[in-house]
Short mmCIF file of N, CA and C in Angstrom, two decimals:
data_model
loop_
_atom_site.label_atom_id
_atom_site.label_comp_id
_atom_site.label_asym_id
_atom_site.label_seq_id
_atom_site.Cartn_x
_atom_site.Cartn_y
_atom_site.Cartn_z
N UNK Z 38 -3.06 -26.26 -5.18
CA UNK Z 38 -2.86 -24.95 -4.15
C UNK Z 38 -1.10 -24.44 -4.76
N UNK Z 39 -1.19 -23.11 -4.77
CA UNK Z 39 -0.08 -22.53 -4.80
C UNK Z 39 1.51 -22.81 -4.08
N UNK Z 40 2.61 -22.42 -4.32
CA UNK Z 40 3.40 -22.88 -3.38
C UNK Z 40 3.79 -21.49 -2.58
N UNK Z 41 3.49 -21.73 -1.57
CA UNK Z 41 3.86 -20.62 0.01
C UNK Z 41 2.43 -20.79 0.14
N UNK Z 42 0.93 -21.26 -0.28
CA UNK Z 42 -0.16 -21.40 0.44
C UNK Z 42 -0.39 -21.75 1.87
N UNK Z 43 0.33 -22.93 1.99
CA UNK Z 43 -0.14 -23.13 3.28
C UNK Z 43 0.51 -22.72 4.43
N UNK Z 44 2.42 -22.28 4.05
CA UNK Z 44 2.66 -21.22 5.26
C UNK Z 44 1.74 -19.68 5.38
N UNK Z 45 1.42 -19.17 4.29
CA UNK Z 45 0.21 -18.07 4.56
C UNK Z 45 -0.88 -18.53 5.12
N UNK Z 46 -1.48 -19.79 5.21
CA UNK Z 46 -2.71 -20.04 6.13
C UNK Z 46 -2.43 -20.35 7.43
N UNK Z 47 -0.98 -20.88 7.43
CA UNK Z 47 -0.81 -20.92 8.91
C UNK Z 47 -0.16 -19.64 9.87
N UNK Z 48 -0.11 -18.33 8.69
CA UNK Z 48 -0.02 -16.83 9.56
C UNK Z 48 -1.36 -16.87 9.65
N UNK Z 49 -2.11 -16.66 8.69
CA UNK Z 49 -3.45 -16.27 8.93
C UNK Z 49 -4.21 -16.68 10.15
N UNK Z 50 -4.47 -18.19 9.69
CA UNK Z 50 -5.33 -18.92 10.91
C UNK Z 50 -4.08 -18.31 12.18
N UNK Z 51 -3.18 -18.51 12.41
CA UNK Z 51 -2.62 -18.11 13.63
C UNK Z 51 -2.74 -16.93 14.53
N UNK Z 52 -3.11 -15.88 13.70
CA UNK Z 52 -3.41 -14.37 14.15
C UNK Z 52 -5.14 -14.18 14.39
N UNK Z 53 -5.17 -14.67 15.87
CA UNK Z 53 -6.91 -14.62 16.16
C UNK Z 53 -7.60 -13.15 15.59
N UNK Z 54 -6.55 -11.95 15.84
CA UNK Z 54 -7.10 -10.75 14.95
C UNK Z 54 -7.89 -10.72 13.33
N UNK Z 55 -6.76 -11.45 12.86
CA UNK Z 55 -7.38 -11.00 11.12
C UNK Z 55 -8.19 -12.30 11.06
N UNK Z 56 -8.43 -13.64 11.71
CA UNK Z 56 -9.45 -14.54 11.65
C UNK Z 56 -10.78 -13.84 11.69
N UNK Z 57 -10.36 -13.16 12.95
CA UNK Z 57 -11.92 -12.21 13.46
C UNK Z 57 -12.10 -11.56 12.08
N UNK Z 58 -11.50 -10.74 11.43
CA UNK Z 58 -11.82 -10.05 10.95
C UNK Z 58 -12.41 -10.43 9.66
N UNK Z 59 -11.84 -11.31 9.61
CA UNK Z 59 -12.19 -12.16 8.20
C UNK Z 59 -13.43 -13.40 8.46
N UNK Z 60 -13.67 -13.02 9.58
CA UNK Z 60 -14.95 -13.60 9.58
C UNK Z 60 -15.67 -12.51 9.93
N UNK Z 61 -15.81 -11.62 9.55
CA UNK Z 61 -16.64 -9.95 10.32
C UNK Z 61 -16.96 -10.02 8.69
N UNK Z 62 -15.84 -10.41 7.66
CA UNK Z 62 -16.06 -9.76 6.07
C UNK Z 62 -16.97 -10.66 5.89
N UNK Z 63 -16.93 -12.02 5.72
CA UNK Z 63 -17.22 -12.96 5.13
C UNK Z 63 -18.78 -12.80 5.59
N UNK Z 64 -18.80 -12.85 6.35
CA UNK Z 64 -20.86 -12.60 7.57
C UNK Z 64 -21.27 -11.36 7.19
N UNK Z 65 -20.70 -10.49 6.70
CA UNK Z 65 -21.28 -8.75 6.37
C UNK Z 65 -22.53 -8.98 5.03
N UNK Z 66 -21.94 -9.94 4.42
CA UNK Z 66 -23.05 -10.04 2.95
C UNK Z 66 -22.53 -9.17 1.74
N UNK Z 67 -20.89 -8.66 2.14
CA UNK Z 67 -20.51 -7.99 0.98
C UNK Z 67 -20.35 -9.02 -0.38
N UNK Z 68 -20.82 -9.14 -1.53
CA UNK Z 68 -20.59 -9.62 -2.19
C UNK Z 68 -19.33 -9.78 -2.74
N UNK Z 69 -18.72 -11.38 -2.92
CA UNK Z 69 -16.97 -11.78 -3.22
C UNK Z 69 -16.32 -11.16 -2.50
N UNK Z 70 -16.28 -10.72 -1.32
CA UNK Z 70 -15.08 -9.54 -0.52
C UNK Z 70 -14.33 -10.47 0.19
N UNK Z 71 -13.15 -9.64 0.39
CA UNK Z 71 -12.12 -10.28 0.27
C UNK Z 71 -11.13 -9.36 1.39
N UNK Z 72 -9.91 -9.67 2.15
CA UNK Z 72 -9.25 -8.62 2.69
C UNK Z 72 -7.87 -8.64 2.08
N UNK Z 73 -7.11 -7.58 1.76
CA UNK Z 73 -6.09 -7.97 1.19
C UNK Z 73 -5.02 -6.76 1.69
N UNK Z 74 -3.82 -6.37 0.62
CA UNK Z 74 -3.44 -5.59 0.89
C UNK Z 74 -2.26 -5.22 2.07
N UNK Z 75 -2.14 -4.39 2.91
CA UNK Z 75 -1.05 -3.85 3.69
C UNK Z 75 -1.55 -4.77 5.05
N UNK Z 76 -2.74 -4.98 5.53
CA UNK Z 76 -3.18 -5.82 6.47
C UNK Z 76 -2.54 -7.35 6.15
N UNK Z 77 -2.70 -7.85 5.50
CA UNK Z 77 -1.78 -9.18 5.21
C UNK Z 77 -0.48 -8.96 5.24
N UNK Z 78 0.04 -8.05 4.43
CA UNK Z 78 1.47 -7.90 4.25
C UNK Z 78 2.05 -7.28 5.83
N UNK Z 79 1.34 -6.52 6.35
CA UNK Z 79 1.95 -6.30 8.20
C UNK Z 79 1.56 -7.31 8.57
N UNK Z 80 0.90 -8.43 8.59
CA UNK Z 80 0.82 -9.74 9.48
C UNK Z 80 2.44 -10.50 8.84
N UNK Z 81 2.52 -10.85 7.50
CA UNK Z 81 3.36 -11.54 7.38
C UNK Z 81 4.74 -11.06 7.55
N UNK Z 82 5.02 -9.87 6.83
CA UNK Z 82 6.07 -9.39 7.51
C UNK Z 82 6.28 -8.83 9.05
N UNK Z 83 5.87 -8.49 9.32
CA UNK Z 83 5.96 -8.84 11.08
C UNK Z 83 6.29 -9.94 11.71
N UNK Z 84 5.59 -11.19 11.48
CA UNK Z 84 6.02 -12.46 11.85
C UNK Z 84 7.07 -13.04 11.14
N UNK Z 85 7.87 -12.68 9.85
CA UNK Z 85 8.77 -13.38 9.39
C UNK Z 85 10.08 -12.27 9.78
N UNK Z 86 9.79 -10.95 9.48
CA UNK Z 86 10.75 -10.06 9.14
C UNK Z 86 10.92 -8.77 10.07
N UNK Z 87 9.84 -8.97 11.17
CA UNK Z 87 9.87 -7.76 11.96
C UNK Z 87 10.09 -8.27 13.40
N UNK Z 88 9.21 -7.49 14.77
CA UNK Z 88 9.27 -7.90 15.44
C UNK Z 88 7.73 -8.50 16.01
N UNK Z 89 7.03 -9.32 15.48
CA UNK Z 89 5.67 -9.55 15.70
C UNK Z 89 4.75 -9.12 14.95
N UNK Z 90 3.23 -9.34 14.72
CA UNK Z 90 2.41 -8.75 14.04
C UNK Z 90 1.83 -7.64 15.14
N UNK Z 91 1.23 -6.50 15.06
CA UNK Z 91 0.82 -5.35 16.32
C UNK Z 91 -0.28 -5.51 15.41
N UNK Z 92 -1.53 -5.84 15.72
CA UNK Z 92 -2.69 -5.04 15.28
C UNK Z 92 -2.97 -3.23 15.32
N UNK Z 93 -2.51 -3.17 16.00
CA UNK Z 93 -2.88 -1.78 16.41
C UNK Z 93 -2.22 -0.81 15.87
N UNK Z 94 -0.91 -1.26 14.96
CA UNK Z 94 -0.48 -0.76 13.97
C UNK Z 94 -0.85 -0.75 12.49
N UNK Z 95 -1.94 -1.39 12.23
CA UNK Z 95 -2.20 -1.23 11.14
C UNK Z 95 -3.27 -0.42 10.73
N UNK Z 96 -2.71 0.43 9.35
CA UNK Z 96 -3.14 1.48 9.13
C UNK Z 96 -4.97 1.59 8.98
N UNK Z 97 -5.12 0.88 7.74
CA UNK Z 97 -6.15 0.42 7.43
C UNK Z 97 -6.88 -1.61 7.60
N UNK Z 98 -7.89 -1.84 7.15
CA UNK Z 98 -8.08 -3.21 6.44
C UNK Z 98 -8.93 -2.48 5.40
N UNK Z 99 -7.79 -3.38 3.99
CA UNK Z 99 -8.31 -3.35 3.06
C UNK Z 99 -9.21 -3.95 2.55
N UNK Z 100 -10.79 -3.81 2.57
CA UNK Z 100 -11.65 -5.63 2.04
C UNK Z 100 -12.22 -4.41 0.95
N UNK Z 101 -11.92 -5.97 -0.37
CA UNK Z 101 -12.25 -5.27 -1.57
C UNK Z 101 -13.75 -6.23 -2.07
N UNK Z 102 -14.50 -5.65 -2.36
CA UNK Z 102 -15.86 -6.76 -3.00
C UNK Z 102 -15.91 -6.48 -4.53
N UNK Z 103 -17.11 -7.08 -4.84
CA UNK Z 103 -17.76 -7.16 -6.05
C UNK Z 103 -18.50 -6.87 -5.97
N UNK Z 104 -19.23 -5.26 -6.41
CA UNK Z 104 -20.64 -5.28 -7.15
C UNK Z 104 -21.10 -4.36 -7.96
N UNK Z 105 -21.05 -4.92 -9.30
CA UNK Z 105 -21.89 -4.21 -9.98
C UNK Z 105 -22.92 -3.41 -10.08
N UNK Z 106 -23.82 -3.49 -9.39
CA UNK Z 106 -24.97 -3.01 -9.34
C UNK Z 106 -24.79 -1.95 -8.29
N UNK Z 107 -23.74 -1.60 -7.75
CA UNK Z 107 -23.35 -0.37 -6.48
C UNK Z 107 -22.41 0.51 -6.99
N UNK Z 108 -22.38 1.49 -7.73
CA UNK Z 108 -20.93 2.02 -8.26
C UNK Z 108 -21.17 3.53 -7.34
N UNK Z 109 -21.13 3.83 -6.84
CA UNK Z 109 -21.15 4.72 -6.13
C UNK Z 109 -19.92 4.81 -4.61
N UNK Z 110 -19.13 6.10 -4.51
CA UNK Z 110 -18.76 5.91 -3.85
C UNK Z 110 -19.37 5.98 -2.32
N UNK Z 111 -20.58 6.22 -2.13
CA UNK Z 111 -21.86 6.25 -0.86
C UNK Z 111 -21.84 4.90 -0.54
N UNK Z 112 -21.40 3.88 -1.42
CA UNK Z 112 -21.78 2.97 -1.16
C UNK Z 112 -20.22 1.83 -0.82
N UNK Z 113 -19.81 2.72 -0.94
CA UNK Z 113 -18.42 2.32 -0.15
C UNK Z 113 -18.18 2.37 1.27
N UNK Z 114 -18.81 3.84 1.52
CA UNK Z 114 -18.67 3.99 2.93
C UNK Z 114 -19.84 3.38 3.67
N UNK Z 115 -20.85 2.86 2.59
CA UNK Z 115 -21.75 1.80 3.63
C UNK Z 115 -21.55 0.46 4.01
N UNK Z 116 -20.31 0.44 3.29
CA UNK Z 116 -20.16 -0.97 3.20
C UNK Z 116 -19.16 -0.89 4.61
N UNK Z 117 -18.03 0.09 3.89
CA UNK Z 117 -17.52 0.48 5.36
C UNK Z 117 -17.92 0.54 7.15
N UNK Z 118 -19.33 1.40 6.75
CA UNK Z 118 -19.73 0.96 8.16
C UNK Z 118 -20.78 0.06 8.44
N UNK Z 119 -20.78 -0.66 7.61
CA UNK Z 119 -21.50 -2.08 7.98
C UNK Z 119 -20.16 -2.94 8.85
N UNK Z 120 -18.98 -3.03 8.47
CA UNK Z 120 -18.25 -3.52 9.10
C UNK Z 120 -17.64 -3.06 10.33
N UNK Z 121 -17.67 -1.89 10.98
CA UNK Z 121 -17.48 -0.82 11.87
C UNK Z 121 -18.22 -1.68 12.35
N UNK Z 122 -19.87 -1.40 12.03
CA UNK Z 122 -21.05 -1.95 13.36
C UNK Z 122 -20.73 -3.56 13.65
N UNK Z 123 -20.31 -4.29 12.98
CA UNK Z 123 -19.90 -5.50 13.24
C UNK Z 123 -18.88 -5.79 14.74
N UNK Z 124 -17.84 -4.94 13.86
CA UNK Z 124 -16.85 -4.73 15.01
C UNK Z 124 -15.63 -3.49 14.82
N UNK Z 125 -16.11 -2.95 15.50
CA UNK Z 125 -15.69 -1.40 15.27
C UNK Z 125 -13.97 -0.96 15.72
N UNK Z 126 -13.48 -2.00 16.24
CA UNK Z 126 -11.66 -1.62 16.37
C UNK Z 126 -11.20 -1.62 15.23
N UNK Z 127 -10.89 -2.76 14.36
CA UNK Z 127 -10.35 -2.18 12.62
C UNK Z 127 -10.76 -0.72 11.65
N UNK Z 128 -9.75 -0.41 11.60
CA UNK Z 128 -9.56 0.69 10.52
C UNK Z 128 -10.21 0.27 9.08
N UNK Z 129 -11.43 0.03 9.20
CA UNK Z 129 -12.08 -0.40 7.50
C UNK Z 129 -11.68 0.11 7.00
N UNK Z 130 -12.04 0.05 5.01
CA UNK Z 130 -11.60 0.40 4.35
C UNK Z 130 -12.33 -0.32 2.68
N UNK Z 131 -13.56 -0.34 2.85
CA UNK Z 131 -14.10 -1.52 1.99
C UNK Z 131 -13.93 -0.68 0.80
N UNK Z 132 -13.69 -0.79 -0.17
CA UNK Z 132 -13.96 -0.57 -1.87
C UNK Z 132 -14.35 -1.99 -2.85
N UNK Z 133 -15.56 -1.15 -3.60
CA UNK Z 133 -16.08 -1.97 -4.60
C UNK Z 133 -15.14 -1.69 -5.66
N UNK Z 134 -14.84 -3.08 -6.15
CA UNK Z 134 -13.54 -2.77 -7.43
C UNK Z 134 -14.25 -2.52 -8.38
N UNK Z 135 -15.93 -2.81 -8.46
CA UNK Z 135 -16.46 -2.42 -9.98
C UNK Z 135 -16.23 -1.24 -10.22
N UNK Z 136 -16.40 -0.50 -9.37
CA UNK Z 136 -16.18 1.01 -9.28
C UNK Z 136 -15.48 1.65 -9.41
N UNK Z 137 -14.43 1.44 -9.10
CA UNK Z 137 -12.84 2.09 -9.25
C UNK Z 137 -12.60 2.55 -10.27
N UNK Z 138 -12.89 1.97 -11.52
CA UNK Z 138 -12.93 2.81 -13.04
C UNK Z 138 -13.66 4.39 -12.77
N UNK Z 139 -14.94 4.52 -12.02
CA UNK Z 139 -15.18 5.77 -11.88
C UNK Z 139 -14.92 7.01 -10.80
N UNK Z 140 -13.67 6.54 -10.22
CA UNK Z 140 -13.16 7.68 -9.39
C UNK Z 140 -11.88 7.52 -9.81
N UNK Z 141 -10.89 6.22 -9.80
CA UNK Z 141 -9.40 6.40 -9.87
C UNK Z 141 -8.14 7.49 -10.38
N UNK Z 142 -9.15 8.03 -12.30
CA UNK Z 142 -8.40 9.07 -12.54
C UNK Z 142 -8.59 10.25 -11.36
N UNK Z 143 -9.53 10.74 -11.02
CA UNK Z 143 -9.96 11.76 -10.43
C UNK Z 143 -8.68 11.80 -9.07
N UNK Z 144 -8.69 10.75 -8.44
CA UNK Z 144 -8.11 10.58 -7.40
C UNK Z 144 -6.15 10.61 -7.66
N UNK Z 145 -5.84 9.97 -8.44
CA UNK Z 145 -4.64 9.20 -8.56
C UNK Z 145 -4.00 10.04 -9.94
N UNK Z 146 -5.06 10.82 -10.90
CA UNK Z 146 -4.70 11.37 -12.21
C UNK Z 146 -4.25 10.18 -13.00
N UNK Z 147 -4.27 10.78 -14.18
CA UNK Z 147 -3.83 9.74 -15.52
C UNK Z 147 -4.94 9.88 -16.50
N UNK Z 148 -5.23 8.78 -17.06
CA UNK Z 148 -6.14 8.46 -18.32
C UNK Z 148 -7.52 7.75 -17.06
N UNK Z 149 -8.75 7.61 -17.32
CA UNK Z 149 -9.68 7.38 -16.92
C UNK Z 149 -9.29 5.45 -17.00
N UNK Z 150 -9.73 4.80 -16.27
CA UNK Z 150 -9.53 2.77 -16.54
C UNK Z 150 -10.51 2.09 -16.71
N UNK Z 151 -10.36 1.30 -17.53
CA UNK Z 151 -11.24 0.43 -17.88
C UNK Z 151 -11.77 -0.35 -16.75
N UNK Z 152 -13.20 -0.37 -16.05
CA UNK Z 152 -13.89 -1.34 -15.39
C UNK Z 152 -13.04 -2.60 -15.20
N UNK Z 153 -12.90 -3.46 -13.31
CA UNK Z 153 -12.67 -4.44 -13.55
C UNK Z 153 -13.75 -5.42 -13.64
N UNK Z 154 -13.14 -6.63 -14.36
CA UNK Z 154 -14.21 -8.04 -14.54
C UNK Z 154 -13.99 -8.80 -13.56
N UNK Z 155 -13.53 -8.55 -11.99
CA UNK Z 155 -13.54 -9.19 -10.96
C UNK Z 155 -12.36 -8.82 -10.08
N UNK Z 156 -12.59 -9.20 -8.96
CA UNK Z 156 -11.35 -8.55 -7.62
C UNK Z 156 -10.45 -9.17 -8.43
N UNK Z 157 -9.91 -10.48 -8.87
CA UNK Z 157 -8.59 -10.51 -9.16
C UNK Z 157 -7.93 -9.72 -9.98
N UNK Z 158 -9.05 -9.25 -10.99
CA UNK Z 158 -8.24 -8.67 -12.03
C UNK Z 158 -7.76 -6.89 -10.80
N UNK Z 159 -8.62 -6.81 -10.21
CA UNK Z 159 -8.31 -5.42 -9.60
C UNK Z 159 -7.10 -5.85 -8.88
N UNK Z 160 -6.70 -6.95 -8.36
CA UNK Z 160 -5.94 -7.05 -7.13
C UNK Z 160 -4.86 -7.35 -7.98
N UNK Z 161 -4.61 -7.66 -9.48
CA UNK Z 161 -3.38 -7.43 -9.71
C UNK Z 161 -2.62 -6.64 -10.24
N UNK Z 162 -3.35 -5.28 -9.67
CA UNK Z 162 -3.33 -3.65 -10.56
C UNK Z 162 -2.64 -3.35 -8.78
N UNK Z 163 -2.27 -3.85 -7.82
CA UNK Z 163 -2.11 -3.31 -6.43
C UNK Z 163 -1.00 -3.13 -6.69
N UNK Z 164 -0.37 -2.03 -6.18
CA UNK Z 164 1.18 -1.16 -5.97
C UNK Z 164 2.23 -2.19 -6.22
N UNK Z 165 2.41 -3.14 -4.98
CA UNK Z 165 3.84 -4.05 -5.10
C UNK Z 165 2.97 -5.63 -5.13
N UNK Z 166 4.24 -6.63 -5.76
CA UNK Z 166 3.60 -7.92 -5.68
C UNK Z 166 3.34 -8.41 -4.35
N UNK Z 167 4.15 -7.86 -3.32
CA UNK Z 167 4.26 -8.38 -2.22
C UNK Z 167 2.36 -8.16 -1.14
N UNK Z 168 1.68 -7.13 -1.77
CA UNK Z 168 0.76 -6.53 -1.47
C UNK Z 168 -0.59 -6.72 -2.54
N UNK Z 169 -0.76 -7.54 -3.65
CA UNK Z 169 -1.09 -8.11 -4.69
C UNK Z 169 -1.66 -9.54 -4.31
N UNK Z 170 -1.77 -9.23 -3.01
CA UNK Z 170 -2.66 -10.27 -2.68
C UNK Z 170 -3.82 -10.56 -1.55
N UNK Z 171 -4.84 -11.51 -1.78
CA UNK Z 171 -6.17 -11.31 -1.01
C UNK Z 171 -6.38 -12.43 -0.25
N UNK Z 172 -7.00 -12.42 1.21
CA UNK Z 172 -7.46 -13.90 1.75
C UNK Z 172 -8.96 -13.43 2.00
N UNK Z 173 -10.01 -14.61 2.36
CA UNK Z 173 -11.48 -14.62 2.75
C UNK Z 173 -11.47 -16.25 3.27
N UNK Z 174 -12.41 -16.08 3.75
CA UNK Z 174 -12.80 -17.76 4.68
C UNK Z 174 -14.49 -17.84 3.83
N UNK Z 175 -14.34 -19.17 3.77
CA UNK Z 175 -15.21 -19.55 3.03
C UNK Z 175 -16.01 -20.11 4.37
N UNK Z 176 -17.52 -20.64 3.52
CA UNK Z 176 -18.79 -20.78 4.82
C UNK Z 176 -17.86 -22.31 5.64
N UNK Z 177 -17.29 -22.71 5.67
CA UNK Z 177 -16.85 -23.93 5.93
C UNK Z 177 -15.47 -23.43 6.88
N UNK Z 178 -15.07 -22.33 6.97
CA UNK Z 178 -14.17 -21.70 7.80
C UNK Z 178 -13.01 -21.99 6.74
N UNK Z 179 -12.87 -22.10 5.59
CA UNK Z 179 -11.55 -22.38 5.14
C UNK Z 179 -10.93 -20.99 4.39
N UNK Z 180 -9.66 -21.33 4.75
CA UNK Z 180 -8.80 -20.30 3.85
C UNK Z 180 -9.10 -19.96 2.69
N UNK Z 181 -9.52 -19.04 1.62
CA UNK Z 181 -9.05 -19.24 0.15
C UNK Z 181 -8.32 -17.94 -0.06
N UNK Z 182 -7.10 -18.05 -1.08
CA UNK Z 182 -5.96 -17.09 -1.21
C UNK Z 182 -6.70 -16.86 -2.99
N UNK Z 183 -6.40 -15.25 -2.85
CA UNK Z 183 -5.78 -14.67 -4.38
C UNK Z 183 -4.72 -14.24 -4.51
N UNK Z 184 -3.63 -14.74 -5.39
CA UNK Z 184 -2.52 -13.92 -5.23
C UNK Z 184 -2.33 -14.27 -7.27
N UNK Z 185 -2.98 -12.89 -7.92
CA UNK Z 185 -2.64 -13.03 -9.46
C UNK Z 185 -1.07 -13.24 -9.48
N UNK Z 186 0.17 -13.26 -8.83
CA UNK Z 186 1.52 -13.19 -9.22
C UNK Z 186 2.14 -14.00 -8.07
N UNK Z 187 1.48 -14.75 -7.53
CA UNK Z 187 2.10 -15.57 -6.27
C UNK Z 187 2.08 -15.26 -5.00
N UNK Z 188 3.01 -15.95 -4.28
CA UNK Z 188 2.74 -15.78 -2.84
C UNK Z 188 4.61 -15.31 -2.86
N UNK Z 189 5.47 -15.80 -4.04
CA UNK Z 189 7.05 -15.78 -3.18
C UNK Z 189 7.41 -14.07 -2.50
N UNK Z 190 7.28 -13.31 -3.15
CA UNK Z 190 7.19 -11.67 -2.68
C UNK Z 190 6.71 -11.23 -1.27
N UNK Z 191 5.63 -11.92 -1.09
CA UNK Z 191 4.89 -11.40 0.38
C UNK Z 191 5.42 -12.38 1.42
N UNK Z 192 5.90 -14.03 0.84
CA UNK Z 192 6.23 -14.43 2.10
C UNK Z 192 8.06 -14.49 2.16
N UNK Z 193 8.54 -13.54 0.81
CA UNK Z 193 9.96 -13.78 1.15
C UNK Z 193 10.57 -12.15 1.20
N UNK Z 194 9.76 -11.63 1.84
CA UNK Z 194 9.86 -10.23 2.43
C UNK Z 194 10.66 -9.45 1.52
N UNK Z 195 10.28 -9.31 -0.15
CA UNK Z 195 10.45 -8.84 -0.97
C UNK Z 195 9.47 -7.74 -1.90
N UNK Z 196 9.89 -5.98 -1.44
CA UNK Z 196 9.29 -5.08 -2.03
C UNK Z 196 9.44 -4.66 -3.00
N UNK Z 197 8.77 -5.19 -4.16
CA UNK Z 197 9.13 -4.85 -5.51
C UNK Z 197 7.62 -4.18 -6.48
N UNK Z 198 8.13 -3.30 -7.30
CA UNK Z 198 7.13 -2.34 -7.88
C UNK Z 198 6.46 -3.06 -8.78
N UNK Z 199 4.40 -3.19 -9.01
CA UNK Z 199 3.85 -4.05 -9.74
C UNK Z 199 3.56 -2.52 -10.77
N UNK Z 200 4.13 -2.55 -11.92
CA UNK Z 200 4.03 -2.25 -13.20
C UNK Z 200 2.34 -1.85 -13.57
N UNK Z 201 1.42 -2.96 -13.23
CA UNK Z 201 0.26 -3.19 -13.56
C UNK Z 201 -0.15 -1.93 -13.66
N UNK Z 202 -0.62 -0.93 -12.81
CA UNK Z 202 -1.24 0.69 -12.79
C UNK Z 202 -0.65 1.42 -12.05
N UNK Z 203 0.77 1.37 -11.05
CA UNK Z 203 1.27 2.31 -10.61
C UNK Z 203 2.81 2.76 -11.28
N UNK Z 204 3.36 4.26 -11.67
CA UNK Z 204 3.98 4.17 -12.19
C UNK Z 204 5.57 4.34 -11.55
N UNK Z 205 6.61 4.47 -12.22
CA UNK Z 205 7.93 4.39 -10.84
C UNK Z 205 7.66 5.58 -10.10
N UNK Z 206 7.30 6.89 -10.71
CA UNK Z 206 7.44 7.62 -9.67
C UNK Z 206 6.71 7.86 -8.61
N UNK Z 207 5.08 6.78 -8.90
CA UNK Z 207 4.11 6.89 -7.57
C UNK Z 207 5.29 5.76 -6.60
N UNK Z 208 5.61 5.20 -7.29
CA UNK Z 208 6.13 3.51 -6.44
C UNK Z 208 7.26 4.17 -5.12
N UNK Z 209 8.06 5.06 -6.30
CA UNK Z 209 8.99 5.67 -5.29
C UNK Z 209 8.62 6.47 -4.35
N UNK Z 210 7.59 7.43 -4.66
CA UNK Z 210 6.99 7.57 -3.60
C UNK Z 210 6.39 6.79 -2.96
N UNK Z 211 6.00 6.04 -2.56
CA UNK Z 211 5.29 5.16 -1.30
C UNK Z 211 6.55 4.35 -0.98
N UNK Z 212 6.97 4.20 -1.75
CA UNK Z 212 8.65 3.34 -0.79
C UNK Z 212 9.06 4.50 0.03
N UNK Z 213 9.09 5.42 -0.19
CA UNK Z 213 9.69 6.44 0.68
C UNK Z 213 9.15 7.38 1.67
N UNK Z 214 7.05 6.99 1.65
CA UNK Z 214 6.32 7.54 2.79
C UNK Z 214 6.53 5.84 3.25
N UNK Z 215 6.27 4.83 2.91
CA UNK Z 215 6.30 3.28 3.44
C UNK Z 215 7.57 3.00 4.57
N UNK Z 216 8.56 3.60 3.70
CA UNK Z 216 9.63 2.62 4.69
C UNK Z 216 9.84 1.63 4.75
N UNK Z 217 9.19 0.69 4.67
CA UNK Z 217 9.54 -0.58 4.81
C UNK Z 217 10.52 -1.46 5.60
N UNK Z 218 11.94 -0.99 5.36
CA UNK Z 218 13.30 -1.67 5.90
C UNK Z 218 13.16 -1.23 7.31
N UNK Z 219 12.70 -0.39 7.02
CA UNK Z 219 13.10 0.46 9.30
C UNK Z 219 11.90 -0.88 9.65
N UNK Z 220 10.55 -0.56 9.09
CA UNK Z 220 9.41 -1.72 10.08
C UNK Z 220 9.70 -2.81 10.17
N UNK Z 221 10.36 -3.37 9.07
CA UNK Z 221 10.72 -5.03 8.78
C UNK Z 221 11.68 -5.08 8.49
N UNK Z 222 13.04 -5.31 9.40
CA UNK Z 222 14.43 -5.12 8.87
C UNK Z 222 15.05 -5.93 7.62
N UNK Z 223 14.40 -7.32 8.00
CA UNK Z 223 14.49 -8.36 7.27
C UNK Z 223 14.26 -8.34 5.99
N UNK Z 224 13.29 -7.06 5.48
CA UNK Z 224 13.01 -6.95 4.04
C UNK Z 224 13.90 -6.53 3.07
N UNK Z 225 13.82 -6.86 2.26
CA UNK Z 225 14.76 -7.02 0.61
C UNK Z 225 13.38 -5.52 -0.20
N UNK Z 226 14.19 -4.98 -0.46
CA UNK Z 226 13.16 -3.75 -1.79
C UNK Z 226 14.21 -3.56 -2.99
N UNK Z 227 13.60 -4.00 -3.79
CA UNK Z 227 14.13 -3.93 -4.89
C UNK Z 227 13.56 -2.54 -5.51
N UNK Z 228 14.16 -1.77 -6.11
CA UNK Z 228 14.11 -0.19 -6.41
C UNK Z 228 13.19 0.18 -7.70
N UNK Z 229 12.46 0.56 -7.47
CA UNK Z 229 11.71 0.67 -8.57
C UNK Z 229 12.49 1.42 -10.03
N UNK Z 230 11.61 0.98 -11.47
CA UNK Z 230 12.60 1.13 -12.47
C UNK Z 230 13.71 0.64 -13.31
#
């Protein structure tokens, strides 16, 4: 168990909304499926550095899965619809990490990227270290954590650029758009660059 994992488990299991979402994802049949990024950050930072967690403010529930046999954007839309049929409330956004290389450059610019070999490899490229974390429930309702860089930034309320895929300019744009210290006053921003 990595440092901080028990604290993260308590926060996740303490949220009926996120626990229900995790159950929907597990029961969906999507292969190697996890919830990560913003929804998880919103829960942790809302509880630790803000006014509490409000599921109605979650912009999207990032569900990542890995299926190298289905590589079209239509497959992502079908996965998102599958989750919405099971529970319509959350703003689901399912993305097959095995297919990211087929659309990433067209959407974000730059050179084409190599195919990811796993969900963990994809998570390691997410824009901030605090959001490069995902969780899932196993068949026995135990929480599994995927955190390639650990949990220090997520649990410590640190917004820090992850240079693995996102450049400094894009990181600054995200920071200006999302303004984390307004939403979570106790969060510390380490300026990119």
